[in-house]
XYZ file of C-alpha atoms in Angstrom:
552
model
C 88.061 109.155 141.430
C 89.674 107.060 144.072
C 92.617 109.307 144.845
C 91.147 112.329 146.617
C 92.965 114.109 149.413
C 91.438 114.901 152.784
C 89.367 113.163 155.376
C 86.847 110.488 154.592
C 83.269 111.607 153.974
C 80.631 108.921 153.781
C 77.671 110.092 151.721
C 75.381 107.208 152.560
C 75.276 103.958 154.441
C 76.394 100.967 152.395
C 76.682 97.228 152.896
C 80.303 97.796 153.883
C 79.315 100.244 156.650
C 77.443 98.335 159.370
C 74.558 100.262 160.949
C 76.468 100.854 164.166
C 78.786 103.307 162.316
C 76.476 106.315 162.412
C 78.539 109.300 161.300
C 81.930 110.867 160.691
C 82.554 114.253 162.346
C 85.924 115.889 161.814
C 88.549 113.488 163.037
C 86.093 111.345 164.974
C 83.735 108.515 164.151
C 80.414 108.361 165.986
C 79.593 104.755 166.810
C 76.240 103.419 167.976
C 76.573 99.877 169.179
C 73.528 97.729 169.903
C 73.337 96.839 173.586
C 74.204 93.195 172.972
C 77.418 94.212 171.157
C 78.707 96.743 173.678
C 81.661 95.610 175.778
C 81.120 96.108 179.529
C 83.209 99.294 179.693
C 81.132 100.851 176.886
C 77.624 99.976 178.116
C 75.431 103.033 178.631
C 71.774 103.528 179.320
C 71.207 106.188 176.677
C 73.296 104.588 173.892
C 74.278 107.966 172.488
C 77.294 106.489 170.879
C 81.007 106.162 171.417
C 83.558 108.539 169.927
C 86.732 106.957 168.584
C 89.520 109.202 167.309
C 90.862 108.685 163.833
C 94.607 109.052 164.105
C 95.012 110.350 160.556
C 92.989 111.437 157.557
C 91.715 108.382 155.760
C 93.118 108.446 152.246
C 91.298 106.403 149.654
C 94.516 104.613 148.757
C 94.897 103.349 152.323
C 93.127 100.555 154.193
C 90.267 101.759 156.391
C 92.230 101.762 159.636
C 89.480 103.470 161.601
C 86.968 100.735 160.915
C 89.566 98.116 161.772
C 89.869 99.720 165.228
C 86.111 99.663 165.668
C 85.961 96.019 164.599
C 88.565 95.197 167.206
C 86.431 96.810 169.919
C 83.327 94.730 169.312
C 84.596 91.555 167.653
C 85.007 89.766 170.973
C 81.374 90.405 171.889
C 79.832 89.847 168.447
C 79.352 86.132 168.923
C 75.603 85.821 169.078
C 74.037 83.612 166.439
C 73.094 85.465 163.256
C 74.994 88.683 163.962
C 78.194 87.765 162.150
C 76.284 86.526 159.104
C 74.598 89.919 158.666
C 77.663 92.157 158.559
C 80.684 92.051 156.261
C 84.178 93.104 157.208
C 87.532 93.051 155.500
C 88.518 90.004 157.556
C 85.214 88.136 157.660
C 86.348 85.706 154.946
C 88.913 84.329 157.403
C 86.059 82.770 159.396
C 85.054 80.686 156.359
C 86.628 77.710 154.616
C 89.096 79.075 152.042
C 89.845 76.557 149.300
C 92.815 76.625 146.913
C 94.987 78.625 149.327
C 98.707 77.831 149.676
C 100.091 76.480 152.932
C 102.720 79.078 153.760
C 105.303 77.611 156.149
C 106.286 81.012 157.605
C 103.153 82.790 158.829
C 105.098 85.687 160.336
C 106.675 86.403 156.968
C 103.225 86.192 155.370
C 101.884 88.804 157.804
C 104.816 91.103 157.007
C 104.160 90.819 153.272
C 100.439 91.491 153.749
C 101.279 94.668 155.677
C 103.757 95.741 152.997
C 101.176 95.276 150.253
C 98.493 97.088 152.241
C 100.771 100.147 152.299
C 101.358 100.052 148.537
C 99.481 102.398 146.175
C 96.394 100.902 144.518
C 96.757 99.470 141.035
C 93.392 100.777 139.805
C 90.917 103.411 140.938
C 87.359 102.964 142.137
C 86.007 105.381 139.534
C 87.433 103.203 136.760
C 85.723 100.127 138.216
C 82.410 102.002 138.314
C 82.893 103.030 134.685
C 83.402 99.375 133.724
C 80.278 98.396 135.645
C 78.232 100.875 133.595
C 79.552 99.387 130.354
C 78.846 95.843 131.523
C 75.300 96.963 132.272
C 74.983 97.886 128.591
C 76.269 94.411 127.676
C 73.606 92.866 129.916
C 70.964 94.771 127.946
C 72.379 93.850 124.533
C 73.705 97.365 123.919
C 77.408 96.425 124.119
C 79.603 93.323 123.910
C 82.312 92.208 126.342
C 85.653 91.013 124.974
C 87.688 89.580 127.840
C 90.970 87.882 127.034
C 94.565 87.254 127.931
C 96.960 84.696 129.358
C 95.864 81.613 131.215
C 98.459 82.572 133.822
C 100.919 85.441 133.668
C 104.519 84.522 134.387
C 107.591 86.352 135.601
C 109.761 84.676 132.967
C 107.783 85.857 129.923
C 107.210 89.378 131.205
C 108.336 91.920 128.616
C 106.938 94.891 126.724
C 106.666 93.029 123.413
C 104.388 90.315 124.813
C 102.160 92.893 126.509
C 102.002 94.976 123.340
C 101.156 92.031 121.087
C 98.328 90.761 123.302
C 96.942 94.284 123.672
C 97.189 94.766 119.917
C 95.285 91.577 119.105
C 92.561 92.513 121.589
C 92.233 95.890 119.860
C 92.014 94.204 116.466
C 89.394 91.769 117.726
C 87.508 94.679 119.261
C 87.495 96.518 115.930
C 86.146 93.434 114.146
C 83.401 92.878 116.740
C 82.467 96.546 116.865
C 82.142 96.734 113.081
C 80.074 93.549 112.884
C 77.803 94.310 115.828
C 77.659 98.090 115.301
C 77.870 98.458 119.068
C 80.528 99.354 121.661
C 82.964 96.603 122.608
C 84.088 96.555 126.243
C 87.747 95.471 126.264
C 88.949 93.746 129.436
C 92.315 92.009 129.714
C 93.189 88.945 131.755
C 96.292 90.953 132.565
C 98.178 92.751 135.342
C 97.211 90.253 138.047
C 96.340 86.846 136.557
C 99.158 85.049 138.391
C 97.439 82.440 140.588
C 95.855 79.233 139.298
C 93.597 76.714 141.060
C 94.711 73.100 140.927
C 92.794 69.847 141.136
C 95.379 68.200 143.409
C 97.811 69.481 146.035
C 100.625 67.436 144.483
C 101.649 66.390 140.976
C 104.108 63.927 139.455
C 107.071 65.573 137.707
C 109.653 63.293 136.088
C 108.596 60.466 138.382
C 108.811 62.589 141.543
C 105.816 63.748 143.562
C 106.009 67.501 144.186
C 103.657 70.188 145.501
C 101.553 71.481 142.616
C 102.632 74.613 140.797
C 99.996 77.243 141.648
C 101.232 80.206 139.658
C 104.227 82.507 139.927
C 102.591 84.553 142.686
C 102.710 81.470 144.962
C 105.587 79.193 143.930
C 107.890 78.400 141.011
C 107.367 75.816 138.292
C 110.890 74.381 138.597
C 110.820 70.623 139.296
C 112.386 70.838 142.759
C 110.890 70.631 146.232
C 112.491 73.943 147.237
C 110.978 75.794 144.275
C 107.498 74.461 145.025
C 107.388 75.747 148.615
C 104.913 78.683 148.752
C 106.779 81.966 149.189
C 104.758 85.038 150.296
C 107.384 87.466 148.956
C 106.338 86.460 145.438
C 103.194 88.527 146.019
C 105.357 91.657 146.119
C 107.026 90.699 142.851
C 103.615 90.046 141.295
C 102.462 93.496 142.418
C 105.532 95.120 140.868
C 104.926 93.336 137.567
C 101.217 94.195 137.619
C 102.061 97.869 138.197
C 104.534 97.880 135.301
C 102.028 96.116 133.038
C 99.291 98.604 133.893
C 101.645 101.506 133.293
C 102.342 100.228 129.783
C 98.685 99.427 129.068
C 97.603 102.923 130.095
C 100.247 104.409 127.807
C 99.135 102.215 124.902
C 95.458 103.033 125.485
C 95.847 106.815 125.642
C 99.110 107.617 123.862
C 97.983 107.131 120.259
C 98.917 103.452 119.923
C 95.209 102.520 119.984
C 94.177 105.097 117.367
C 91.616 103.550 115.026
C 93.617 104.379 111.907
C 96.604 102.519 113.393
C 94.486 99.496 114.327
C 93.324 99.091 110.738
C 96.906 99.302 109.433
C 98.284 96.551 111.667
C 99.087 93.183 110.173
C 100.517 90.388 112.259
C 103.192 88.774 110.123
C 102.134 85.185 110.777
C 98.473 85.977 109.947
C 99.216 88.047 106.843
C 98.863 85.212 104.329
C 95.898 83.491 105.963
C 92.176 83.706 105.288
C 91.597 85.755 108.426
C 94.406 88.085 107.368
C 92.600 88.706 104.076
C 89.319 89.287 105.918
C 90.983 91.746 108.258
C 92.457 93.713 105.347
C 89.011 93.878 103.738
C 87.474 95.105 106.981
C 90.316 97.605 107.433
C 89.590 99.031 103.997
C 85.925 99.511 104.891
C 86.837 101.136 108.210
C 89.256 103.471 106.418
C 86.424 104.571 104.146
C 84.245 105.242 107.189
C 87.077 107.231 108.797
C 87.378 109.297 105.635
C 83.671 110.073 105.767
C 83.892 111.102 109.433
C 86.905 113.305 108.699
C 84.882 115.041 105.987
C 82.205 115.672 108.618
C 84.765 117.298 110.904
C 85.669 114.361 113.166
C 89.388 114.303 112.381
C 91.807 111.484 113.279
C 93.309 113.767 115.942
C 90.055 113.837 117.918
C 90.439 112.071 121.331
C 87.602 109.685 120.438
C 89.704 108.439 117.519
C 93.072 108.228 119.271
C 92.298 106.586 122.619
C 90.471 103.544 123.937
C 89.210 102.405 127.319
C 90.890 99.225 128.510
C 90.295 97.454 131.802
C 92.032 94.661 133.704
C 90.712 91.570 135.447
C 91.854 88.381 137.111
C 90.526 85.496 139.142
C 90.026 86.340 142.804
C 91.903 83.354 144.181
C 94.748 84.316 146.531
C 92.753 86.036 149.262
C 95.606 87.535 151.335
C 96.749 89.417 148.207
C 93.213 90.588 147.415
C 92.532 91.766 150.962
C 95.731 93.808 150.990
C 94.493 95.872 148.035
C 90.932 96.328 149.239
C 90.519 99.984 150.110
C 87.679 102.329 151.048
C 86.597 104.752 148.331
C 86.301 108.245 149.793
C 83.650 109.338 147.280
C 81.152 106.564 148.007
C 82.220 104.952 151.278
C 82.339 101.562 149.561
C 85.102 98.990 149.552
C 86.934 98.318 146.268
C 89.528 95.665 145.529
C 92.086 97.907 143.831
C 94.141 95.030 142.398
C 91.947 95.011 139.252
C 88.890 96.648 137.758
C 86.991 93.357 137.597
C 87.372 90.112 139.539
C 85.862 86.726 138.927
C 85.378 83.680 141.097
C 86.222 80.265 139.712
C 84.293 77.026 139.443
C 86.341 75.481 142.268
C 85.848 78.311 144.789
C 82.246 79.506 144.316
C 80.779 77.672 147.331
C 77.978 79.772 148.831
C 79.360 79.324 152.342
C 83.004 79.675 151.283
C 85.596 82.354 151.924
C 85.760 83.621 148.347
C 82.047 84.420 148.139
C 82.233 86.014 151.575
C 85.100 88.262 150.496
C 83.617 89.286 147.152
C 80.137 90.087 148.434
C 81.628 93.030 150.304
C 83.600 94.694 147.489
C 81.944 97.002 144.964
C 83.925 95.964 141.866
C 82.067 94.372 138.978
C 82.281 90.618 139.537
C 82.216 87.479 137.434
C 81.365 83.925 138.400
C 82.389 80.863 136.387
C 79.539 78.384 135.859
C 79.834 74.792 134.619
C 77.237 72.123 133.882
C 77.380 71.215 137.584
C 75.608 74.440 138.591
C 72.013 73.992 139.746
C 69.534 76.699 138.698
C 68.437 77.426 142.271
C 72.065 77.733 143.413
C 72.822 80.217 140.642
C 69.873 82.363 141.707
C 71.089 82.297 145.317
C 74.576 83.216 144.127
C 73.177 86.161 142.158
C 71.219 87.368 145.179
C 74.276 87.035 147.423
C 76.747 88.830 145.171
C 74.283 91.366 143.773
C 71.644 91.979 146.467
C 70.702 95.354 144.952
C 70.209 93.687 141.527
C 72.374 96.327 139.900
C 72.973 95.893 136.138
C 76.668 95.400 135.377
C 77.546 94.217 138.868
C 77.509 90.475 138.072
C 78.692 88.610 134.983
C 77.902 84.895 134.616
C 80.727 83.244 132.656
C 79.517 79.937 131.206
C 82.050 77.125 130.653
C 80.489 73.773 129.772
C 81.408 72.426 126.346
C 78.958 72.718 123.453
C 76.876 69.579 124.070
C 76.418 70.160 127.798
C 75.785 73.867 127.228
C 72.819 73.179 124.950
C 71.444 70.821 127.592
C 72.117 72.770 130.802
C 72.240 76.494 129.979
C 68.533 76.995 129.099
C 67.425 76.026 132.623
C 69.957 78.422 134.163
C 68.862 81.279 131.917
C 65.191 80.680 132.715
C 65.801 80.482 136.461
C 67.755 83.735 136.501
C 65.162 85.479 134.335
C 62.221 84.244 136.418
C 63.954 85.425 139.596
C 64.366 88.866 138.019
C 68.146 88.829 138.462
C 70.153 91.192 136.259
C 73.302 89.507 134.914
C 75.609 89.777 131.922
C 75.850 86.395 130.173
C 79.320 85.596 128.814
C 80.759 82.505 127.110
C 84.059 80.942 128.175
C 84.503 78.364 125.376
C 87.981 77.346 126.541
C 87.763 75.415 129.811
C 85.086 72.944 128.759
C 87.086 71.840 125.725
C 90.492 70.833 127.083
C 91.705 67.433 125.878
C 94.969 65.485 125.736
C 96.629 65.059 122.360
C 96.821 61.442 121.143
C 100.216 59.940 121.745
C 101.979 62.812 123.523
C 99.278 63.498 126.114
C 99.879 67.247 125.739
C 96.966 69.403 126.874
C 95.296 71.169 123.968
C 91.973 72.615 122.834
C 90.462 71.997 119.385
C 89.462 75.232 117.671
C 86.358 73.577 116.218
C 85.145 72.632 119.711
C 85.727 76.192 120.934
C 83.793 77.551 117.980
C 80.955 75.073 118.485
C 80.504 76.180 122.103
C 80.359 79.846 121.068
C 77.688 79.012 118.485
C 75.728 77.004 121.060
C 75.908 79.935 123.477
C 74.406 82.322 120.914
C 71.788 79.747 119.897
C 70.532 79.266 123.454
C 70.218 82.989 124.099
C 68.364 83.501 120.834
C 65.957 80.716 121.785
C 65.443 82.118 125.290
C 65.107 85.735 124.191
C 68.108 86.859 126.245
C 71.357 88.561 125.319
C 74.691 86.881 124.610
C 76.784 89.568 126.270
C 80.383 88.610 125.571
C 83.224 86.112 125.354
C 86.003 85.233 127.791
C 89.099 83.779 126.092
C 92.495 82.444 127.070
C 94.662 83.844 124.290
C 97.954 85.534 123.530
C 99.455 87.832 120.948
C 102.343 85.415 120.517
C 102.672 82.926 117.660
C 102.209 79.852 119.858
C 101.050 76.355 118.884
C 98.844 75.279 121.779
C 95.313 74.907 120.340
C 94.858 72.647 117.308
C 92.854 73.527 114.218
C 91.621 76.855 112.927
C 92.311 78.411 109.554
C 96.035 77.801 110.005
C 95.194 74.109 110.530
C 97.513 73.348 113.451
C 97.898 69.593 113.959
C 98.713 67.547 117.049
C 102.231 67.140 115.658
C 102.638 70.942 115.570
C 101.999 71.378 119.288
C 105.594 70.811 120.359
C 107.053 73.510 118.097
C 105.952 76.563 120.131
C 104.112 75.267 123.192
C 104.937 77.917 125.817
C 101.980 78.040 128.213
C 102.588 77.754 131.960
C 99.171 76.246 132.518
C 96.414 75.772 129.927
C 96.581 76.057 126.105
C 95.800 79.467 124.570
C 94.535 80.646 121.217
C 97.285 82.328 119.225
C 96.736 85.679 117.531
C 95.621 84.174 114.226
C 93.098 81.832 115.857
C 91.768 84.588 118.127
C 91.262 86.922 115.175
C 89.532 84.161 113.205
C 87.147 83.547 116.095
C 86.366 87.263 116.334
C 85.270 87.349 112.678
C 82.886 84.431 113.247
C 81.432 86.084 116.363
C 81.156 89.402 114.503
C 79.100 87.713 111.797
C 76.787 86.345 114.489
C 76.464 89.810 116.040
C 75.702 91.237 112.606
C 72.962 88.647 112.101
C 71.506 89.476 115.515
C 71.566 93.177 114.675
C 69.880 92.709 111.302
C 67.292 90.287 112.715
C 66.556 92.776 115.461
C 66.146 95.585 112.952
C 63.781 93.414 110.904
C 61.743 92.507 113.993
C 61.555 96.169 114.974
C 60.450 97.155 111.458
C 57.737 94.472 111.375
C 56.544 95.440 114.865
C 56.257 99.111 113.878
C 54.541 98.190 110.605
C 52.006 96.023 112.438
C 51.326 98.847 114.889
C 50.728 101.314 112.058
C 48.360 98.900 110.272
C 46.494 98.351 113.540
C 46.075 102.101 114.011
C 44.731 102.500 110.466
C 42.263 99.671 110.938
């Protein structure tokens, strides 16, 4: 785990440990600098190394201060062409172009906040991130399915235990539906406890006839229609951290305290979905699960068994605000690798995935499982390069490709991407984001919305392409909430454009409500069931053919 007392022990050299850091002995680091990197006062003929004292034991919850000191020693001399491109450091992203970053007017205050955050305890542990990576590897191989969902953007105003509970509850219900249909583990990852920042197309926006700086999420500025509220404030990062910590505390309690027990999940009924078609389907499924639980209890696996009372739940958010992410990037004492301890999983957005950009530079050095959003603009060769950059060891579970195109463009563009990645031998987990490619403006009002039918069509197209290409549809990534909102039109509850204004609460993009999310999970579960049965049939026919061949 990430919180181990004592001095740092590095078991092996990693990408985050440049080759000039040769060993750790007691409270000293042995450094071997290449001749061209040695400052004049450190140049020696024998190059036996330089000893630099570590002022304190390096705790895994603290930034790697020792390495920072070493970097300071040689950074002024490491200017030769090609040297900086080879090595990664915690600050190397600052030498790249960083898009979608706020223009803080008070840089001294920003530096103070970054230092404050760097001294804060981590939000997650490295061991948890490694556990998630293993499960995502199963999803890449078709042995598990990723369910990733939550708010478009978390807000300070709507932060309360009820909202967290309801979203967590719907994700558990969806997970139960998918698990039953696919007969495979469902990896549950929330867009929670850190999804505060949002990229924007323009630096300014018109609000009530006045041009104002764009609202970029509560971690950066406020959404109030005043110039003062829109000025980026670095202290909001501290408030976001506090809220993320409180959210995680509640999620951990829900996941392990009995709230997620399977028998409870099957008994839940969201009031506003109770009289709908998906509510009836869920009750039918719950009855079948209850029968299965009764059978397992008869076999000795009682409801009190930890397997039946707990669940594993992970958090994720877009890696967008780089000063915040750097502050929570810590060295893991068990592996010597860097982990961004603000979330278990991070993804990089469509607007910030430039190969020579700051976001790619930052993420290539952290060991968390990563996601990358991919639209129809992505070229196959660029995706392969991106895979090789972010996952040079080609480790299953390390990289998730999150496809967001719209159904028509997905059928046209995704096959070439899948083939290119497969031919290059890159291991990725393919996931569908059916939300972002289907945003429209409602006729008349101009309100942003997403038609449920379009979302569903993209999910179907995603499964179709992977079936045709012989690859695995590994999961879905949804913007959704446990609240009874009216932001996406259609679905079994048949929300109309006129209904949008009744409970339209999003701070950014429209979300599926609980009823729509549950309906979508049943449709996906049926597709997983079909894939499972088709696979079983193929396996049976293959074995039968082999037996006939042996007889002949």
